[in-house]
Coordinates of C-alpha atoms and ligand atoms in Angstrom, one line a residue:
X1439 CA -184.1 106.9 100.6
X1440 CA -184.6 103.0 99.2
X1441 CA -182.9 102.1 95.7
X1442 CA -182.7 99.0 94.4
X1443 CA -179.1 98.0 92.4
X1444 CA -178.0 94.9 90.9
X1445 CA -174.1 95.0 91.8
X1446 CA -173.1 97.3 95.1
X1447 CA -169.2 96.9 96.0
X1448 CA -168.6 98.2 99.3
X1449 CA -164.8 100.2 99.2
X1450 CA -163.6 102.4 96.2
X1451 CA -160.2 101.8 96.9
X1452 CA -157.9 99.1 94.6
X1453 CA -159.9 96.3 94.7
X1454 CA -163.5 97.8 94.9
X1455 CA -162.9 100.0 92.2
X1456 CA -160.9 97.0 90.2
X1457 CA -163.9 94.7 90.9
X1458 CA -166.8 97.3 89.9
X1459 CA -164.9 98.1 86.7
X1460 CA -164.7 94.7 85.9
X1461 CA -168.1 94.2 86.9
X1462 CA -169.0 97.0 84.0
X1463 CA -166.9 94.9 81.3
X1464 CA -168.7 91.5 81.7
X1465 CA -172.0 93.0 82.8
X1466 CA -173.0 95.6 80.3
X1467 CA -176.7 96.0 81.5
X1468 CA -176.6 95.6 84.9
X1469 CA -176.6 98.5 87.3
X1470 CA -173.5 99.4 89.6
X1471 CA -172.9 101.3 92.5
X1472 CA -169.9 101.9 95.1
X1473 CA -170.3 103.2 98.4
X1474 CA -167.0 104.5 99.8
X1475 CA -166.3 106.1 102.8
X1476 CA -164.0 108.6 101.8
X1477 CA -164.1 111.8 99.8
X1478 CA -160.7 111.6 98.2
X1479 CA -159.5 108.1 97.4
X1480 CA -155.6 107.6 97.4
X1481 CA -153.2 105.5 95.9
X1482 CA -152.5 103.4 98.6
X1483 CA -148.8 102.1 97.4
X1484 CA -147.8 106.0 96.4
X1485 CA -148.5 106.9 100.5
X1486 CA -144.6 107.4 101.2
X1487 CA -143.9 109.6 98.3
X1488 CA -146.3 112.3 99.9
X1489 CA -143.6 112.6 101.7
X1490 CA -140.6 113.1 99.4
X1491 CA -141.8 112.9 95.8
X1492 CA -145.2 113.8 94.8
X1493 CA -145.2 116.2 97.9
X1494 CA -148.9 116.1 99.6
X1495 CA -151.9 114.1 99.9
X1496 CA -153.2 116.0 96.7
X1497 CA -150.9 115.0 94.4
X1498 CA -151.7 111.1 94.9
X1499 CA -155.1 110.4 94.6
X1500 CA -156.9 108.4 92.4
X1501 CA -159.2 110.3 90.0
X1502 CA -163.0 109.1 89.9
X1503 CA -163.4 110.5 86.4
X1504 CA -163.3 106.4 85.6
X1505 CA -166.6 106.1 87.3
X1506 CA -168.8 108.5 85.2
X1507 CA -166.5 106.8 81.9
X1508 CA -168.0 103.5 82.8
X1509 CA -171.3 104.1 84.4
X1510 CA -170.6 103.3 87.8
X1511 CA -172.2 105.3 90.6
X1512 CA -170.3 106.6 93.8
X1513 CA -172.1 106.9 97.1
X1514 CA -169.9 108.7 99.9
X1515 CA -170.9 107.4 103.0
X1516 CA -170.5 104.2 105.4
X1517 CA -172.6 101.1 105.1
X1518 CA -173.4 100.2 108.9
X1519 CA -175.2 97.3 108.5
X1520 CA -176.0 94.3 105.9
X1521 CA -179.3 92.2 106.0
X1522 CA -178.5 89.2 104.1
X1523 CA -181.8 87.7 104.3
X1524 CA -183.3 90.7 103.0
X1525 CA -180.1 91.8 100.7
X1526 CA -180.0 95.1 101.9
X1527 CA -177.5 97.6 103.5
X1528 CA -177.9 100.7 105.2
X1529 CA -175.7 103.6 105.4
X1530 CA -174.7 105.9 108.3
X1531 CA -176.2 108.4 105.9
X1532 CA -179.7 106.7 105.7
X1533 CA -179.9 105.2 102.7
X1534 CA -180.7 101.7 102.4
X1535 CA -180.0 100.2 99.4
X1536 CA -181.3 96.4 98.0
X1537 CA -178.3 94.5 96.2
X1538 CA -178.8 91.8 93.9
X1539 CA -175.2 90.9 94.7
X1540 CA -172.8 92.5 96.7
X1541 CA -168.8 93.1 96.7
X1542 CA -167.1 93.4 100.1
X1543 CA -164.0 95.3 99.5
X1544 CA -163.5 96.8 102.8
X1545 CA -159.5 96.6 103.0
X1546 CA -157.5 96.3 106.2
X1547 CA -156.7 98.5 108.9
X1548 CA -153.1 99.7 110.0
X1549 CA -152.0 97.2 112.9
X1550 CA -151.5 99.6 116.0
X1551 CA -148.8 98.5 118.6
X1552 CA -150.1 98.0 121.6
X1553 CA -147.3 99.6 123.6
X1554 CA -147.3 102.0 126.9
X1555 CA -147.3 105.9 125.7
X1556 CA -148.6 105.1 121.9
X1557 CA -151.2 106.5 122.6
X1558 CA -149.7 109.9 122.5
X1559 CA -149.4 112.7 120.1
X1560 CA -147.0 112.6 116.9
X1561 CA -147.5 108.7 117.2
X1562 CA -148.4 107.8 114.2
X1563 CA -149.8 104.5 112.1
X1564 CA -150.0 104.7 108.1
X1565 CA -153.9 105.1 107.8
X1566 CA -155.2 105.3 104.3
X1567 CA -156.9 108.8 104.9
X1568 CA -155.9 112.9 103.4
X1569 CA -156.8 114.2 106.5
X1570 CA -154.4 112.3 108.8
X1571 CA -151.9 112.0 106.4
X1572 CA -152.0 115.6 106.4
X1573 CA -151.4 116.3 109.9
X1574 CA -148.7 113.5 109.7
X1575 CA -147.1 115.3 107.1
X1576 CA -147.2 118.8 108.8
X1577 CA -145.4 116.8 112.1
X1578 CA -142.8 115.4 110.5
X1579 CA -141.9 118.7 108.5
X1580 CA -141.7 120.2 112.5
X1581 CA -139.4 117.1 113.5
X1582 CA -135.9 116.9 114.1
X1583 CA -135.7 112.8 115.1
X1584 CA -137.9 110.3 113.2
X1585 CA -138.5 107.0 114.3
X1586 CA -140.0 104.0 112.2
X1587 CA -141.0 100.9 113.4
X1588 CA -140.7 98.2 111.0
X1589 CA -138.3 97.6 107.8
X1590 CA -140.0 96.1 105.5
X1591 CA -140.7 98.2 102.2
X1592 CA -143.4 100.4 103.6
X1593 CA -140.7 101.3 106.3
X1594 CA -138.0 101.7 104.1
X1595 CA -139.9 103.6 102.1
X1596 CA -140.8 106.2 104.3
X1597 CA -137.5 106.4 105.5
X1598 CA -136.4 107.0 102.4
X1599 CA -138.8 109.5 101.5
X1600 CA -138.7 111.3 104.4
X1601 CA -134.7 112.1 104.2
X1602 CA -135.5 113.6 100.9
X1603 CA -134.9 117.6 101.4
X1604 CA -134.8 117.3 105.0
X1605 CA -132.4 117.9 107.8
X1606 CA -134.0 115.1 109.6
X1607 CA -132.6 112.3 111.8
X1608 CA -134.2 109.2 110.6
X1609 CA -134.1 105.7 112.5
X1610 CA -135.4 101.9 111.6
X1611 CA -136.5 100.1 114.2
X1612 CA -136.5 96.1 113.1
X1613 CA -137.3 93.1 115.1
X1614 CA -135.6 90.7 112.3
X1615 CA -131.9 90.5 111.5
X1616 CA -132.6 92.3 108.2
X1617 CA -134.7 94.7 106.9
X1618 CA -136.8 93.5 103.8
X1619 CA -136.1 90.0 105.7
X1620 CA -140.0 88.7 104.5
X1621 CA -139.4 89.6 100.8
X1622 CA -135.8 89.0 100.5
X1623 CA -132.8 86.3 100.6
X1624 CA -130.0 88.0 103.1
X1625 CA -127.6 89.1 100.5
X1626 CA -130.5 91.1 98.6
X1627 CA -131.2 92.6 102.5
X1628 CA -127.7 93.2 102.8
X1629 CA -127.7 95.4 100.1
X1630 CA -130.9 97.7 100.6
X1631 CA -129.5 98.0 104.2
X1632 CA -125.8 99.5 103.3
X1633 CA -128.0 102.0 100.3
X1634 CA -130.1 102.6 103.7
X1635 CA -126.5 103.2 105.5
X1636 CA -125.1 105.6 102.3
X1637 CA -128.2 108.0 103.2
X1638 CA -127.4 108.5 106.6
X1639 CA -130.4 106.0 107.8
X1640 CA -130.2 104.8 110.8
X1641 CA -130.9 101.2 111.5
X1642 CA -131.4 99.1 114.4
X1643 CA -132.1 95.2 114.0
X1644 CA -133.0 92.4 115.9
X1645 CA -134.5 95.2 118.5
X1646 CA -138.1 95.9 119.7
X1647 CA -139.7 98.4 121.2
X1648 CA -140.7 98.1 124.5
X1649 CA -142.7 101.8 125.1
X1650 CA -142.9 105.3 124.5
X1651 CA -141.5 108.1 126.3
X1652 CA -143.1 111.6 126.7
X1653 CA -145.7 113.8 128.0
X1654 CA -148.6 113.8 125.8
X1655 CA -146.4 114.2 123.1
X1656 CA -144.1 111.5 122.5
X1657 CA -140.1 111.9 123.1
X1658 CA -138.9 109.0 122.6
X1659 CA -138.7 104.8 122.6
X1660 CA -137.1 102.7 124.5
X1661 CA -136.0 99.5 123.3
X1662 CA -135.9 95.7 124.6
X1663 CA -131.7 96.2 124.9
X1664 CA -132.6 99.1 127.7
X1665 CA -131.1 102.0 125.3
X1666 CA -133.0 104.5 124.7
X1667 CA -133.8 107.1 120.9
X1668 CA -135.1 110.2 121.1
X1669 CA -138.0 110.7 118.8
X1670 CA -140.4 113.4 118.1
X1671 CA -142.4 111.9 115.8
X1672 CA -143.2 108.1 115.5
X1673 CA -144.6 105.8 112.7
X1674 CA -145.3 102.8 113.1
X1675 CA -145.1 100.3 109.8
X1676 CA -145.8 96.8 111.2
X1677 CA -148.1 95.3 109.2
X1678 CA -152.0 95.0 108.8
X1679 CA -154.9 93.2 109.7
X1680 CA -158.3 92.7 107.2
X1681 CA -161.1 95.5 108.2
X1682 CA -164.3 92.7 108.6
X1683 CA -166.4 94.4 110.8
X1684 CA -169.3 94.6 108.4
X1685 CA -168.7 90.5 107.4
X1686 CA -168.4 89.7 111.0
X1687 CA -171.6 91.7 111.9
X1688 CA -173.8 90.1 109.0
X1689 CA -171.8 86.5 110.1
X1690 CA -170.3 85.9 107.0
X1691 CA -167.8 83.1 108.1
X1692 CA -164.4 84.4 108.7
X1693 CA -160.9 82.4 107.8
X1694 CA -158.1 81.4 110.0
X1695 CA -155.8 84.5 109.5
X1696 CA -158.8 86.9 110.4
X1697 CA -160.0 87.3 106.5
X1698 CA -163.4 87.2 105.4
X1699 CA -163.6 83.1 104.1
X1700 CA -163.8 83.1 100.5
X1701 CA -163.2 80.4 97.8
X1702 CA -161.3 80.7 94.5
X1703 CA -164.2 82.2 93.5
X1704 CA -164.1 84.9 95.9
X1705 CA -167.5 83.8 96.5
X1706 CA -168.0 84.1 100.2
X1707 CA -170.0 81.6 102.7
X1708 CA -172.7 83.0 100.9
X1709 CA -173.6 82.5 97.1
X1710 CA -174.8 86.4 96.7
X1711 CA -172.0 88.0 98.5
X1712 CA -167.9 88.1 97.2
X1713 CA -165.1 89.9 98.8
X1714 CA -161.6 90.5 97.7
X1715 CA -158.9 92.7 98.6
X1716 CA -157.0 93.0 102.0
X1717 CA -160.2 92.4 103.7
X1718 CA -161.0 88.4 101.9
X1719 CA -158.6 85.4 103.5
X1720 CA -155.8 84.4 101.0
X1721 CA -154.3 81.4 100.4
X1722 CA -150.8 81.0 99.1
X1723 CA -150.4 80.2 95.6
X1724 CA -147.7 77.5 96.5
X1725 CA -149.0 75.5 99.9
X1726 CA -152.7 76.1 99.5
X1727 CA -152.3 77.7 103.0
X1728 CA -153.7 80.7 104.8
X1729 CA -151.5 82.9 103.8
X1730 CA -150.1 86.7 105.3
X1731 CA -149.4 88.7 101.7
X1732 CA -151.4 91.5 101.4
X1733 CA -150.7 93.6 98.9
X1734 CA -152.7 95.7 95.7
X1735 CA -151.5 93.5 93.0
X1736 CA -153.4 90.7 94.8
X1737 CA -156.4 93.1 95.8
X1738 CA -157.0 93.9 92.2
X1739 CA -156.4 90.1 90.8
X1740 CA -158.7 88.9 93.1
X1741 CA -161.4 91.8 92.3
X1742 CA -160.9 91.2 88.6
X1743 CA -161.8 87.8 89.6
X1744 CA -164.9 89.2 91.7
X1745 CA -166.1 90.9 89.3
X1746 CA -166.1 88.3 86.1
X1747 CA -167.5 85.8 88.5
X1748 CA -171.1 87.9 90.0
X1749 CA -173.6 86.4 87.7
X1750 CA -171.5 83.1 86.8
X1751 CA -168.5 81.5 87.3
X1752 CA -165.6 81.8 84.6
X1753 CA -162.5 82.7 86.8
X1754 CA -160.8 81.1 89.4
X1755 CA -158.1 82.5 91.8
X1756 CA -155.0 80.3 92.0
X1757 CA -153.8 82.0 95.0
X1758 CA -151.1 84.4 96.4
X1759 CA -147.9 84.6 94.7
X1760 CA -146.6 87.7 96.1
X1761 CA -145.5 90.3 93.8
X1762 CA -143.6 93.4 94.4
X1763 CA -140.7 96.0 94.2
X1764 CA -139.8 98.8 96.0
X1765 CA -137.1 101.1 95.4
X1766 CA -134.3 102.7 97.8
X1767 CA -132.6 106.2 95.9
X1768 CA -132.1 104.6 92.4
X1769 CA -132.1 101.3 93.2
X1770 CA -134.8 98.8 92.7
X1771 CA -135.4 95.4 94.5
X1772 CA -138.3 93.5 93.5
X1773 CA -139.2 90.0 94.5
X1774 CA -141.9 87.4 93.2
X1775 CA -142.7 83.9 95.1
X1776 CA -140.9 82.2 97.8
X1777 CA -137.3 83.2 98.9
X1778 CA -135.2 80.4 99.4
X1779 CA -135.4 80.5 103.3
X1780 CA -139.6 80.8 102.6
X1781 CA -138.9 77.2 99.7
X1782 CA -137.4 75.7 102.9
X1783 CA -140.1 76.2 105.2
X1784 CA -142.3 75.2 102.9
X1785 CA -141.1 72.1 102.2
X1786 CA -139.5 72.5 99.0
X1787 CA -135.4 71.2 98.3
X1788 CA -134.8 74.1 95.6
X1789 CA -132.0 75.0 93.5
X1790 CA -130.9 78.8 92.3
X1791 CA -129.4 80.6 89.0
X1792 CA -128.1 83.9 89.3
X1793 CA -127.7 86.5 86.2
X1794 CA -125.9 89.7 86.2
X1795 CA -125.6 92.4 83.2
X1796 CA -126.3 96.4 82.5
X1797 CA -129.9 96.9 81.0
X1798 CA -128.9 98.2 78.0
X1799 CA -125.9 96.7 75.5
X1800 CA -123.9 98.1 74.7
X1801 CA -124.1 99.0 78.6
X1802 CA -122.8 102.6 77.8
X1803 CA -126.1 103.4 76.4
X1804 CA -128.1 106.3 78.8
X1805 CA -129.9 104.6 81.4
X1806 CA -127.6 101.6 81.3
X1807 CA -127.6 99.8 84.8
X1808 CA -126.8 97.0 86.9
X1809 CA -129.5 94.0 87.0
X1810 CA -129.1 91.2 88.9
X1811 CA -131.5 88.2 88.7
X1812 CA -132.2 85.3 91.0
X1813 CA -134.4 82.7 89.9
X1814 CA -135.1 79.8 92.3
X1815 CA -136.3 76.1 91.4
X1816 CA -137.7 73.0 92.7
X1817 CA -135.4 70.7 92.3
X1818 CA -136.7 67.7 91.2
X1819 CA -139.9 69.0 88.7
X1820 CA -137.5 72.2 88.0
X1821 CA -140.1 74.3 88.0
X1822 CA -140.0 78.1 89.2
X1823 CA -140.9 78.8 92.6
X1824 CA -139.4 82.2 93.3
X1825 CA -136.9 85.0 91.6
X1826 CA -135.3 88.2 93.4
X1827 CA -134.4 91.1 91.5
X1828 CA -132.0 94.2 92.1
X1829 CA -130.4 97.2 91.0
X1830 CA -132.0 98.8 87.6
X1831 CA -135.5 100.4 88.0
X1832 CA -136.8 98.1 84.7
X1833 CA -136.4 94.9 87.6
X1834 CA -140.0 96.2 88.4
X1835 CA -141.2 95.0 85.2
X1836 CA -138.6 92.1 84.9
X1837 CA -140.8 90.7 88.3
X1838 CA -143.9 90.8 86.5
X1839 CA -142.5 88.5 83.8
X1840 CA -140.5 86.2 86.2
X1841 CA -144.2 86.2 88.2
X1842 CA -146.1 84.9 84.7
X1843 CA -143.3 82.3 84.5
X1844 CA -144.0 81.3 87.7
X1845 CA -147.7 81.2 87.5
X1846 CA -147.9 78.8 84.2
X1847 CA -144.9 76.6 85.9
X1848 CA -142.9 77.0 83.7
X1849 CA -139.8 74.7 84.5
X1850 CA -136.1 75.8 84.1
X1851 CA -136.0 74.3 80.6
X1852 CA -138.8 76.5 79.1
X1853 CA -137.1 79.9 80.7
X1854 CA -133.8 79.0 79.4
X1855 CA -135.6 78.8 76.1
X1856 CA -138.0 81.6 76.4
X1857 CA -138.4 83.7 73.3
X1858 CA -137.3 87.0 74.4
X1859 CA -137.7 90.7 72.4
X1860 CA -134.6 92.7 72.8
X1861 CA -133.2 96.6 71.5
X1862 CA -130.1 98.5 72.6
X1863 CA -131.7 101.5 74.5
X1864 CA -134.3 99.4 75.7
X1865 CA -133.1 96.2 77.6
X1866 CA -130.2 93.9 78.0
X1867 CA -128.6 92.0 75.4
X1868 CA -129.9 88.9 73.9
X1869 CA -126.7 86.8 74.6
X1870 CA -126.8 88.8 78.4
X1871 CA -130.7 88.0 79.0
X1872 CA -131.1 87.7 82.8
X1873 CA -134.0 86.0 82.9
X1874 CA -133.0 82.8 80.3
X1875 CA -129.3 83.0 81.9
X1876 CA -130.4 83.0 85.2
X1877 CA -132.3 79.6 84.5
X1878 CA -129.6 78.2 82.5
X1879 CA -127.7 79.1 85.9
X1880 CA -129.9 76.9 87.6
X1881 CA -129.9 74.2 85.3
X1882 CA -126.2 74.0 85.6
X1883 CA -126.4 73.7 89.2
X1884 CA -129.7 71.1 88.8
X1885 CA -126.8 68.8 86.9
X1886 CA -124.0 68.8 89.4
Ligands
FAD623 C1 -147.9 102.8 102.6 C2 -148.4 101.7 101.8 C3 -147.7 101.3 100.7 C4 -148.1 100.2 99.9 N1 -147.3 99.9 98.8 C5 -147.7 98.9 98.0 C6 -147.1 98.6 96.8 O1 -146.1 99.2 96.4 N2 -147.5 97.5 96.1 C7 -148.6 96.7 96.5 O2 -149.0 95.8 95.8 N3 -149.2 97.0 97.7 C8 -148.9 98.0 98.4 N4 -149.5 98.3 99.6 C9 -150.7 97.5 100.0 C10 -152.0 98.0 99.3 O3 -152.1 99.4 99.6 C11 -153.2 97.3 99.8 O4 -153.0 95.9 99.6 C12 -154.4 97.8 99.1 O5 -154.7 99.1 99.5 C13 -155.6 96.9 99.4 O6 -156.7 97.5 98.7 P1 -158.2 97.3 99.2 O7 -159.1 97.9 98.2 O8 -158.4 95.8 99.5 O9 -158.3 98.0 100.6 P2 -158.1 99.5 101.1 O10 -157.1 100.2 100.3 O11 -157.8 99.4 102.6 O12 -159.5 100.2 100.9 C14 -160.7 99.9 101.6 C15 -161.9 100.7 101.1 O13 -163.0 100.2 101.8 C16 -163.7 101.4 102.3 N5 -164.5 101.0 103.5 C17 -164.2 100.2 104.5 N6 -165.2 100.0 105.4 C18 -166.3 100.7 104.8 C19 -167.6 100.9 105.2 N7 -168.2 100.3 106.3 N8 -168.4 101.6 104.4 C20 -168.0 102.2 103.2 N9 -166.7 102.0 102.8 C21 -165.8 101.3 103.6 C22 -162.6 102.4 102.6 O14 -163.1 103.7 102.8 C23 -161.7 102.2 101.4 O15 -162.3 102.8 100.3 C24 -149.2 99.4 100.4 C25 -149.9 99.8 101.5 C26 -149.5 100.9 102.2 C27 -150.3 101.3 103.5

């Protein structure tokens, strides 16, 4: 079968579905389909609580009832190859479909280690997929000994999750000092690891694994020190790399971190074809260089981008900032930016302010908490380049706000001064502010 659509986005996962309802808002007439591979389309960043929380694969998908609401088609199948001379795909299914323009939202694929025995049984990656994260989840309800490989928040997450109403012996395996070392300034790190220690999670840094052990199924790892876990069911949380096949195939041009080469934009090498999401090339927000974040707050700005920018250009990305929070029991750490350590490297001299006070004031009020705020500063312009956040769960919004100050460049000055909205039950006090007393913090130091 041969149909002929103005706007096809290729993925129906956060950014293909971000850039094909955007798509719908700026381009009322124009005809849009997705082709997805996959039935059942899940929330990518709720993953971990299948295994705690929400409880199965069913309980975290995202609904397509938002399709039919905005007049966006779905096709369920896998585009297998592009003609960009001809501006047509065609499926494994057999359709072949002609584009006026086309989305490549593709997304990444779990980075498998490369490592003698992982190839295994019960050796598991974090694929984005019901049925395998259905079979994961039936092994690890069978398991006594759990290994994870990698601390950063998907690893900590899982490990995390997977304690929850489980007699299960859970270990971290992390190459770094610290887990949450990428996102996180050492005494943040410091902290997640002894909540980590306080649920009977066990943690090995500064270790890698060298292989697997066991018969077909695994048993166990053996690590770089010689010693030796046992481990019946392994899964591996070390990162990702951008799923191009279809740009590579077509020879879109490809960027230097393995991302399909797009420009702010998200125009690719060719003026009909954009991408965004984990598969497109990002650049950091701060250097202007290729940069490693890839995450669904990005995926969706840069769709929304995408999409606004098909038949004209009216957006432009600014680049990566690197937003995000995760949570360990009822704590919450959320980061935005560069980490003091990442300001260094980057060639920035920077200065921090620190603000500590409950949520709520007076700080007996229910769901008064702890919230601790770092902001951090370029010295000499003062303007934000980074903030840290722990302890109450609101610091997941509090990011978002310290992310827009960082965005606009707004200096130390203008936080200090920043017209905030405050209630009793809802957030901290006025004269407590984190945010504003956190820059003030700064300033002081700025001064000395
Ligand atoms: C466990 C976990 C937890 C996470 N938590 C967070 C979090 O808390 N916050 C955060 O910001 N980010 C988080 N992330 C990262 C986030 O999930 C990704 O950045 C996001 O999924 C990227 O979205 P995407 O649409 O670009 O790609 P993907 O989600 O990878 O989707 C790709 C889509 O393309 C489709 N596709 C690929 N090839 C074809 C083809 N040939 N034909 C048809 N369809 C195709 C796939 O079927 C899929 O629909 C997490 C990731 C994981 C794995």
């Amino acid at each position: 079968m041969e149909r002929e659509i103005d706007v096809v986005v290729v993925g129906g996962s956060a950014a293909g579905l971000t850039a094909a309802l955007t798509a719908r808002r700026h381009y009322q007439d124009k005809s849009i389909l997705i082709i997805r591979r996959e039935e059942q389309v899940l929330i990518p960043c709720g993953i971990p609580y299948i295994f705690g929380t929400v409880e199965s694969p069913e309980n975290n998908l995202i609904p397509d009832a938002i399709l039919g609401k905005n007049d966006i088609e779905l096709l369920v199948d896998t585009v297998v190859d592009i003609d960009r001379a001809a501006k047509t795909l065609q499926t494994k299914g057999g359709e072949t479909v002609l584009y006026k323009k086309l989305v490549l939202s593709t997304g990444s694929l779990p980075v498998k280690l490369p490592l003698p025995g992982s190839d295994q049984d019960s050796v598991f990656a974090v694929e984005k997929s019901v049925p395998y994260l259905e079979s994961m989840l039936e092994e690890i309800d069978k398991a006594s000994d759990l290994l994870i490989i990698g601390g950063g928040f998907i690893g900590v997450e899982f490990a995390d999750e997977c304690k929850k109403n489980r007699n299960l012996n859970v270990t971290i395996v992390e190459m770094l000092p610290h887990c949450l070392q990428a996102a996180f300034d050492e005494d943040f790190c410091k902290q997640a690891e002894s909540l980590l220690d306080s649920k009977d999670i066990n943690r090995i840094t500064s270790e890698k694994i060298e292989r697997f052990t066991g018969d077909g199924k695994v048993k166990g790892a053996i690590l770089s020190s010689g010693s030796e876990i046992e481990a019946d069911v392994v899964i591996q949380s070390v990162g990702v790399k951008p799923n191009i096949a279809l740009a590579k195939e077509c020879d879109l041009d490809i960027g230097p971190l393995g991302g399909i080469s797009v420009d702010r934009s998200m125009c690719t090498s060719d003026p009909d074809v954009f991408a965004c999401g984990d598969c497109a090339e990002k650049v950091s927000f701060f250097t202007g260089q290729p940069s490693r974040l890839w995450l669904a707050s990005i995926a969706t700005t840069e769709a929304r981008v995408a999409g606004a920018n098909l038949f004209g250009i009216t957006r432009a990305y600014p680049g990566a900032i690197g937003v995000y929070s995760t949570v360990i029991g009822d704590t919450a750490f959320a980061t935005a930016g560069l980490t003091e350590k990442g300001a260094k490297k980057a060639g920035y001299c920077s200065v921090s302010g620190r603000a500590a006070s409950v949520n709520r004031h007076p700080g007996r009020m229910p769901g008064g908490a702890e919230l601790v705020l770092e902001l951090l500063f370029e010295r000499q312009t003062r303007v934000l380049i980074g903030g840290q956040a722990m302890g109450a769960k609101s610091s997941g919004e509090l990011i978002n706000a310290v992310s827009a100050c960082i965005q606009q460049g707004m200096t130390a000055d203008q936080i200090a001064t920043f017209q905030t909205g405050t209630h009793p039950a809802l957030t901290a006090s006025p004269i407590a502010y984190q945010l504003v007393n956190a820059a003030e913090e700064a300033i002081g130091a700025m001064n000395e």
